[in-house]
Amino acid sequence: MKIGIYPGSFDPITLGHLDIIIRASKLVDKLIIGVLKNSSKKPLFTVEERVELIERVTKNVPGTNNIEIASFDGLLVDFAKKQNATIIVRGLRAITDFEYELQIAQTNHKLCPSLDTVFFTTSVEYSYVSSSVVREIACYGGDISQFIPESILQSVYDKYKSIRSV
Ligand code: PNS
């Protein structure tokens, strides 16, 4: 059984992420979406919330019943080994992503030679979409409806509302 991991912060999941999930789930028997728990960045959503948002978004997507969602801490290669994964999936939006992604892919392969990284080029309509841009727009109350799935739209606005009311 070919197991792939699509790791990321997913803070929050975007339409670009969803596009990669749908395409990558066809490449492997099981696709584990690995949500990074401890990032150097301070996330907007807790890891439990990010997992729940991904569950909500992927629940009714046809052809993606081979998806699992899990959080992880520490090194990606250790998580991948524990899950018996042989493929890491990452999306490439632009050339600016490439340098960082290449370095991480090569490092991960050195740390665990049985792991290979497969890159998906993002669909053109999502090539500029990122979680950080979504957070920036939502923070100022802007319209993020073309960037993230509709089912989580209100949760993102509510999160900023709750932050402002503290
Ligand atoms: O969505 P992101 O923030 O671009 O995802 C980055 C992620 C989670 C793939 C990367 O930070 C990661 O794998 N972190 C775990 C620690 C690790 O294994 N780093 C790579 C070796 S230096």
Coordinates of N, CA and C and ligand atoms in Angstrom, one line a residue:
M1 N 0.9 -1.2 0.0 CA 0.0 0.0 0.0 C 0.9 1.2 0.0
K2 N 0.6 2.1 -0.9 CA 1.4 3.4 -1.1 C 0.8 4.4 -0.2
I3 N 1.6 4.9 0.8 CA 1.1 5.9 1.7 C 1.8 7.2 1.5
G4 N 1.1 8.3 1.3 CA 1.7 9.6 1.2 C 1.3 10.5 2.3
I5 N 2.2 11.5 2.6 CA 1.9 12.5 3.6 C 1.9 13.9 3.0
Y6 N 0.9 14.6 3.2 CA 0.8 16.0 2.8 C 0.9 16.9 4.1
P7 N 2.1 17.3 4.4 CA 2.3 18.1 5.6 C 2.2 19.6 5.4
G8 N 1.8 20.2 6.5 CA 1.7 21.7 6.4 C 1.2 22.2 7.7
S9 N 1.1 23.6 7.7 CA 0.6 24.3 8.9 C -1.0 24.4 8.8
F10 N -1.4 24.6 7.5 CA -2.9 24.6 7.2 C -3.6 25.6 8.2
D11 N -3.1 26.8 8.2 CA -3.6 27.8 9.2 C -4.2 29.0 8.6
P12 N -5.3 28.9 7.9 CA -6.2 27.8 7.8 C -6.0 27.1 6.4
I13 N -6.7 26.0 6.2 CA -6.6 25.3 4.9 C -7.2 26.2 3.9
T14 N -6.6 26.3 2.7 CA -7.1 27.1 1.6 C -7.6 26.3 0.4
L15 N -8.2 27.0 -0.6 CA -8.6 26.2 -1.8 C -7.4 25.7 -2.5
G16 N -6.3 26.3 -2.4 CA -5.0 25.8 -3.0 C -4.6 24.4 -2.3
H17 N -4.7 24.4 -1.0 CA -4.4 23.1 -0.3 C -5.4 22.0 -0.7
L18 N -6.7 22.4 -0.8 CA -7.7 21.4 -1.1 C -7.5 20.9 -2.5
D19 N -7.1 21.7 -3.4 CA -6.8 21.3 -4.8 C -5.7 20.3 -4.8
I20 N -4.6 20.5 -4.0 CA -3.5 19.5 -3.9 C -4.0 18.2 -3.3
I21 N -4.8 18.3 -2.2 CA -5.3 17.1 -1.6 C -6.1 16.2 -2.6
I22 N -7.0 16.9 -3.3 CA -7.8 16.1 -4.3 C -6.9 15.4 -5.3
R23 N -5.9 16.2 -5.8 CA -5.1 15.6 -6.9 C -4.1 14.5 -6.3
A24 N -3.6 14.8 -5.1 CA -2.6 13.9 -4.5 C -3.2 12.6 -4.0
S25 N -4.5 12.7 -3.6 CA -5.2 11.5 -3.1 C -5.3 10.4 -4.2
K26 N -5.2 10.9 -5.5 CA -5.3 9.9 -6.6 C -4.0 9.2 -6.9
L27 N -2.9 9.7 -6.3 CA -1.6 9.2 -6.6 C -1.2 8.1 -5.6
V28 N -1.9 8.1 -4.5 CA -1.5 7.1 -3.4 C -2.7 6.3 -2.9
D29 N -2.4 5.2 -2.2 CA -3.6 4.5 -1.7 C -4.2 5.2 -0.5
K30 N -3.3 5.8 0.3 CA -3.7 6.5 1.5 C -3.0 7.9 1.6
L31 N -3.7 8.9 1.7 CA -3.0 10.2 1.9 C -3.3 10.8 3.3
I32 N -2.2 10.9 4.0 CA -2.4 11.5 5.4 C -2.0 13.0 5.4
I33 N -3.0 13.7 5.8 CA -2.7 15.2 5.9 C -2.1 15.4 7.2
G34 N -0.9 15.8 7.3 CA -0.1 16.0 8.5 C -0.1 17.4 8.9
V35 N -0.8 17.7 10.0 CA -0.9 19.1 10.5 C 0.2 19.4 11.6
L36 N 1.1 20.3 11.3 CA 2.2 20.5 12.2 C 1.7 21.2 13.5
K37 N 2.0 20.6 14.6 CA 1.5 21.1 15.9 C 2.4 22.3 16.3
N38 N 3.6 22.1 16.4 CA 4.5 23.2 17.0 C 5.3 23.8 15.9
S39 N 4.9 25.0 15.5 CA 5.6 25.7 14.5 C 6.3 26.9 15.2
S40 N 7.3 27.4 14.5 CA 8.0 28.6 15.1 C 7.1 29.8 15.0
K41 N 6.1 29.7 14.0 CA 5.1 30.7 13.9 C 4.1 30.5 14.9
K42 N 3.5 31.6 15.4 CA 2.3 31.4 16.3 C 1.1 31.3 15.5
P43 N 0.5 30.1 15.5 CA -0.7 29.9 14.6 C -1.9 30.6 15.1
L44 N -2.8 31.0 14.1 CA -4.1 31.6 14.4 C -5.0 30.6 15.1
F45 N -5.1 29.4 14.5 CA -5.9 28.3 15.0 C -5.0 27.3 15.7
T46 N -5.6 26.7 16.8 CA -4.9 25.6 17.5 C -4.8 24.4 16.5
V47 N -4.0 23.5 16.9 CA -3.8 22.3 16.0 C -5.1 21.5 15.9
E48 N -5.8 21.5 17.0 CA -7.1 20.7 17.0 C -8.1 21.5 16.1
E49 N -8.1 22.8 16.2 CA -9.0 23.5 15.3 C -8.7 23.3 13.8
R50 N -7.4 23.4 13.6 CA -6.9 23.2 12.2 C -7.3 21.8 11.6
V51 N -7.2 20.8 12.5 CA -7.6 19.5 12.0 C -9.1 19.4 11.8
E52 N -9.9 20.1 12.7 CA -11.3 20.1 12.5 C -11.7 20.8 11.2
L53 N -11.1 21.9 10.9 CA -11.4 22.7 9.7 C -11.1 21.8 8.5
I54 N -10.0 21.0 8.5 CA -9.7 20.2 7.3 C -10.7 19.1 7.2
E55 N -11.1 18.5 8.4 CA -12.1 17.4 8.4 C -13.4 18.0 7.7
R56 N -13.8 19.2 8.1 CA -15.0 19.7 7.6 C -15.0 19.9 6.1
V57 N -13.8 20.4 5.7 CA -13.6 20.8 4.2 C -13.6 19.5 3.4
T58 N -13.0 18.4 3.9 CA -12.7 17.3 3.0 C -13.9 16.2 3.2
K59 N -14.8 16.5 4.1 CA -15.8 15.5 4.4 C -16.6 15.0 3.2
N60 N -17.1 16.0 2.4 CA -18.0 15.6 1.3 C -17.3 15.8 -0.1
V61 N -16.0 15.7 -0.1 CA -15.4 15.8 -1.5 C -15.3 14.4 -2.1
P62 N -15.9 14.3 -3.3 CA -15.9 12.9 -3.9 C -14.5 12.5 -4.3
G63 N -14.3 11.2 -4.1 CA -13.0 10.6 -4.5 C -11.9 10.7 -3.5
T64 N -12.2 11.2 -2.3 CA -11.2 11.5 -1.4 C -11.4 10.7 -0.1
N65 N -12.0 9.5 -0.2 CA -12.2 8.7 1.0 C -11.0 7.9 1.4
N66 N -9.8 8.2 0.7 CA -8.6 7.5 1.2 C -7.7 8.6 2.0
I67 N -8.4 9.6 2.5 CA -7.7 10.6 3.3 C -7.8 10.4 4.8
E68 N -6.7 10.6 5.5 CA -6.7 10.7 6.9 C -6.1 12.0 7.4
I69 N -6.5 12.5 8.5 CA -5.9 13.7 9.0 C -5.3 13.5 10.4
A70 N -4.1 13.9 10.5 CA -3.4 13.7 11.8 C -2.5 14.9 12.1
S71 N -2.3 15.1 13.4 CA -1.3 16.2 13.7 C 0.0 15.5 14.1
F72 N 1.0 16.3 13.9 CA 2.4 15.8 14.3 C 3.2 16.9 14.9
D73 N 4.2 16.4 15.6 CA 5.1 17.3 16.3 C 6.5 16.8 15.9
G74 N 7.5 17.7 15.9 CA 8.9 17.2 15.7 C 9.2 17.0 14.2
L75 N 10.1 16.1 13.9 CA 10.5 16.0 12.5 C 9.5 15.3 11.6
L76 N 9.3 15.8 10.4 CA 8.4 15.2 9.5 C 8.8 13.8 9.1
V77 N 10.1 13.5 9.0 CA 10.6 12.2 8.6 C 10.2 11.2 9.7
D78 N 10.2 11.6 11.0 CA 9.9 10.6 12.0 C 8.4 10.3 12.0
F79 N 7.6 11.3 11.7 CA 6.2 11.1 11.6 C 5.9 10.2 10.3
A80 N 6.6 10.5 9.2 CA 6.4 9.7 8.0 C 6.8 8.2 8.3
K81 N 7.9 8.0 9.0 CA 8.3 6.6 9.3 C 7.2 5.9 10.1
K82 N 6.7 6.6 11.1 CA 5.7 6.0 12.0 C 4.4 5.6 11.2
Q83 N 4.2 6.4 10.2 CA 3.0 6.2 9.4 C 3.2 5.3 8.2
N84 N 4.5 4.8 8.1 CA 4.9 3.9 6.9 C 4.7 4.6 5.6
A85 N 4.9 5.9 5.6 CA 4.7 6.7 4.3 C 6.0 6.6 3.5
T86 N 5.9 6.6 2.2 CA 7.1 6.7 1.4 C 7.1 7.9 0.5
I87 N 6.1 8.7 0.6 CA 6.0 9.9 -0.3 C 5.5 11.1 0.6
I88 N 6.2 12.2 0.3 CA 5.8 13.4 0.9 C 5.3 14.3 -0.2
V89 N 4.1 14.9 0.0 CA 3.5 15.7 -1.1 C 3.7 17.2 -0.7
R90 N 4.1 18.0 -1.6 CA 4.2 19.4 -1.4 C 3.7 20.1 -2.6
G91 N 3.1 21.3 -2.4 CA 2.7 22.1 -3.6 C 3.7 23.2 -3.9
L92 N 3.9 23.5 -5.1 CA 4.8 24.6 -5.6 C 3.9 25.6 -6.3
R93 N 3.9 26.8 -5.7 CA 3.2 27.9 -6.3 C 4.0 28.7 -7.3
A94 N 5.2 29.0 -6.9 CA 6.0 29.9 -7.8 C 7.5 29.5 -7.5
I95 N 8.3 30.2 -8.3 CA 9.7 29.9 -8.2 C 10.3 30.2 -6.8
T96 N 9.6 31.2 -6.1 CA 10.0 31.6 -4.8 C 9.8 30.4 -3.8
D97 N 8.9 29.5 -4.0 CA 8.7 28.4 -3.1 C 9.8 27.4 -3.4
F98 N 10.4 27.4 -4.6 CA 11.2 26.2 -5.0 C 12.5 26.1 -4.2
E99 N 13.2 27.2 -3.9 CA 14.5 27.1 -3.2 C 14.3 26.5 -1.8
Y100 N 13.3 26.9 -1.1 CA 13.1 26.4 0.3 C 12.6 24.9 0.2
E101 N 11.7 24.7 -0.7 CA 11.2 23.3 -0.8 C 12.2 22.3 -1.3
L102 N 13.1 22.7 -2.2 CA 14.2 21.9 -2.6 C 15.1 21.5 -1.5
Q103 N 15.5 22.5 -0.7 CA 16.4 22.3 0.5 C 15.7 21.3 1.5
I104 N 14.4 21.5 1.8 CA 13.7 20.7 2.7 C 13.6 19.2 2.2
A105 N 13.3 19.1 0.9 CA 13.1 17.8 0.3 C 14.4 17.0 0.3
Q106 N 15.5 17.7 0.0 CA 16.8 17.1 0.0 C 17.2 16.7 1.4
T107 N 16.9 17.5 2.3 CA 17.3 17.2 3.7 C 16.5 16.0 4.2
N108 N 15.2 16.0 3.9 CA 14.3 14.9 4.3 C 14.8 13.6 3.7
H109 N 15.2 13.7 2.4 CA 15.7 12.5 1.8 C 17.0 12.0 2.4
K110 N 17.8 12.9 2.8 CA 19.1 12.5 3.4 C 18.8 11.9 4.8
L111 N 17.9 12.4 5.5 CA 17.5 11.9 6.8 C 16.8 10.5 6.7
C112 N 16.1 10.4 5.6 CA 15.3 9.1 5.5 C 15.3 8.8 4.0
P113 N 16.3 8.0 3.5 CA 16.4 7.8 2.0 C 15.2 7.1 1.4
S114 N 14.4 6.4 2.2 CA 13.2 5.7 1.6 C 12.0 6.7 1.4
L115 N 12.2 8.0 1.8 CA 11.2 9.0 1.6 C 11.5 9.9 0.4
D116 N 10.6 10.0 -0.5 CA 10.7 10.9 -1.6 C 9.7 12.0 -1.6
T117 N 10.0 13.2 -2.0 CA 9.1 14.3 -2.1 C 8.6 14.5 -3.5
V118 N 7.2 14.5 -3.6 CA 6.6 14.7 -4.9 C 6.0 16.1 -4.9
F119 N 6.3 16.9 -5.9 CA 5.8 18.2 -6.0 C 4.6 18.3 -6.9
F120 N 3.6 19.0 -6.5 CA 2.5 19.3 -7.4 C 2.5 20.8 -7.7
T121 N 2.5 21.1 -8.9 CA 2.4 22.6 -9.2 C 1.0 23.0 -9.0
T122 N 0.8 24.1 -8.3 CA -0.6 24.5 -7.9 C -1.3 24.9 -9.2
S123 N -2.6 24.6 -9.2 CA -3.4 25.0 -10.3 C -3.4 26.6 -10.4
V124 N -3.3 27.1 -11.6 CA -3.1 28.5 -11.9 C -4.0 29.4 -11.1
E125 N -5.2 29.0 -10.9 CA -6.2 29.9 -10.2 C -5.9 30.1 -8.8
Y126 N -5.0 29.1 -8.2 CA -4.6 29.2 -6.8 C -3.2 29.6 -6.6
S127 N -2.5 30.0 -7.6 CA -1.0 30.1 -7.6 C -0.6 31.2 -6.6
Y128 N -1.5 32.2 -6.3 CA -1.1 33.3 -5.4 C -1.8 33.1 -4.0
V129 N -2.5 32.0 -3.8 CA -3.2 31.9 -2.6 C -2.3 31.3 -1.5
S130 N -2.3 31.9 -0.3 CA -1.6 31.3 0.8 C -2.4 31.6 2.1
S131 N -2.1 30.8 3.1 CA -2.8 30.9 4.4 C -2.5 32.3 5.0
S132 N -1.2 32.7 4.8 CA -0.8 34.0 5.4 C -1.6 35.2 4.7
V133 N -1.8 35.1 3.4 CA -2.5 36.2 2.7 C -4.0 36.2 3.2
V134 N -4.5 34.9 3.4 CA -5.9 34.8 3.9 C -6.0 35.4 5.3
R135 N -5.1 35.1 6.1 CA -5.1 35.7 7.5 C -5.0 37.2 7.5
E136 N -4.1 37.7 6.6 CA -4.0 39.2 6.5 C -5.3 39.9 6.1
I137 N -5.9 39.3 5.1 CA -7.1 39.9 4.6 C -8.2 39.8 5.6
A138 N -8.4 38.6 6.2 CA -9.5 38.4 7.2 C -9.3 39.3 8.4
C139 N -8.0 39.5 8.8 CA -7.7 40.3 10.0 C -8.3 41.7 9.8
Y140 N -8.3 42.2 8.6 CA -8.8 43.6 8.3 C -10.3 43.5 7.8
G141 N -10.9 42.3 8.0 CA -12.3 42.2 7.6 C -12.6 42.1 6.1
G142 N -11.6 41.8 5.4 CA -11.7 41.8 3.9 C -12.4 40.5 3.5
D143 N -12.7 40.4 2.2 CA -13.4 39.3 1.6 C -12.4 38.1 1.3
I144 N -12.6 37.0 2.0 CA -11.6 35.9 1.7 C -12.4 34.7 1.0
S145 N -13.6 35.0 0.5 CA -14.4 33.9 0.0 C -13.9 33.2 -1.2
Q146 N -13.0 33.9 -2.0 CA -12.4 33.2 -3.2 C -11.2 32.4 -2.8
F147 N -10.7 32.5 -1.6 CA -9.5 31.8 -1.2 C -9.6 30.6 -0.4
I148 N -10.7 30.5 0.4 CA -10.9 29.3 1.3 C -12.2 28.7 1.1
P149 N -12.4 27.4 1.4 CA -13.7 26.8 1.2 C -14.8 27.5 2.0
E150 N -16.0 27.5 1.4 CA -17.1 28.2 2.1 C -17.4 27.7 3.4
S151 N -17.3 26.4 3.6 CA -17.7 25.8 4.9 C -16.9 26.3 6.1
I152 N -15.7 26.9 5.9 CA -14.9 27.4 7.0 C -14.8 28.9 7.1
L153 N -15.5 29.5 6.1 CA -15.4 31.0 6.0 C -15.7 31.7 7.4
Q154 N -16.9 31.3 7.9 CA -17.4 32.0 9.1 C -16.4 31.7 10.3
S155 N -15.8 30.5 10.3 CA -14.9 30.2 11.4 C -13.7 31.1 11.4
V156 N -13.2 31.5 10.3 CA -12.1 32.4 10.2 C -12.5 33.8 10.7
Y157 N -13.6 34.3 10.2 CA -14.1 35.6 10.6 C -14.3 35.6 12.2
D158 N -15.0 34.5 12.6 CA -15.3 34.4 14.1 C -14.0 34.4 14.9
K159 N -13.0 33.7 14.4 CA -11.7 33.7 15.1 C -11.2 35.1 15.3
Y160 N -11.2 35.9 14.3 CA -10.7 37.3 14.4 C -11.6 38.1 15.3
K161 N -12.9 37.8 15.3 CA -13.8 38.5 16.2 C -13.5 38.2 17.6
S162 N -13.2 36.9 17.9 CA -12.9 36.5 19.3 C -11.6 37.1 19.7
I163 N -10.7 37.2 18.8 CA -9.4 37.8 19.2 C -9.6 39.3 19.6
R164 N -10.4 40.0 18.7 CA -10.6 41.4 19.0 C -11.3 41.7 20.3
S165 N -12.2 40.7 20.7 CA -13.0 41.0 21.9 C -12.3 40.7 23.2
V166 N -11.0 40.1 23.0 CA -10.3 39.8 24.3 C -9.7 41.1 24.9
Ligands
PNS1 O1 2.6 24.9 5.5 P1 4.0 25.0 5.8 O2 4.2 25.9 7.1 O3 4.8 25.6 4.7 O4 4.6 23.6 6.2 C1 5.9 23.4 6.6 C2 6.2 22.0 7.1 C3 5.2 21.6 8.1 C4 6.1 21.0 5.9 C5 7.7 22.0 7.6 O5 7.8 23.1 8.5 C6 8.0 20.7 8.4 O6 8.0 19.6 7.9 N1 8.2 20.9 9.7 C7 8.5 19.8 10.6 C8 10.0 19.8 11.1 C9 10.8 19.3 10.0 O7 10.8 18.1 9.7 N2 11.6 20.1 9.2 C10 12.3 19.7 8.0 C11 13.7 19.3 8.3 S1 14.7 20.7 8.5

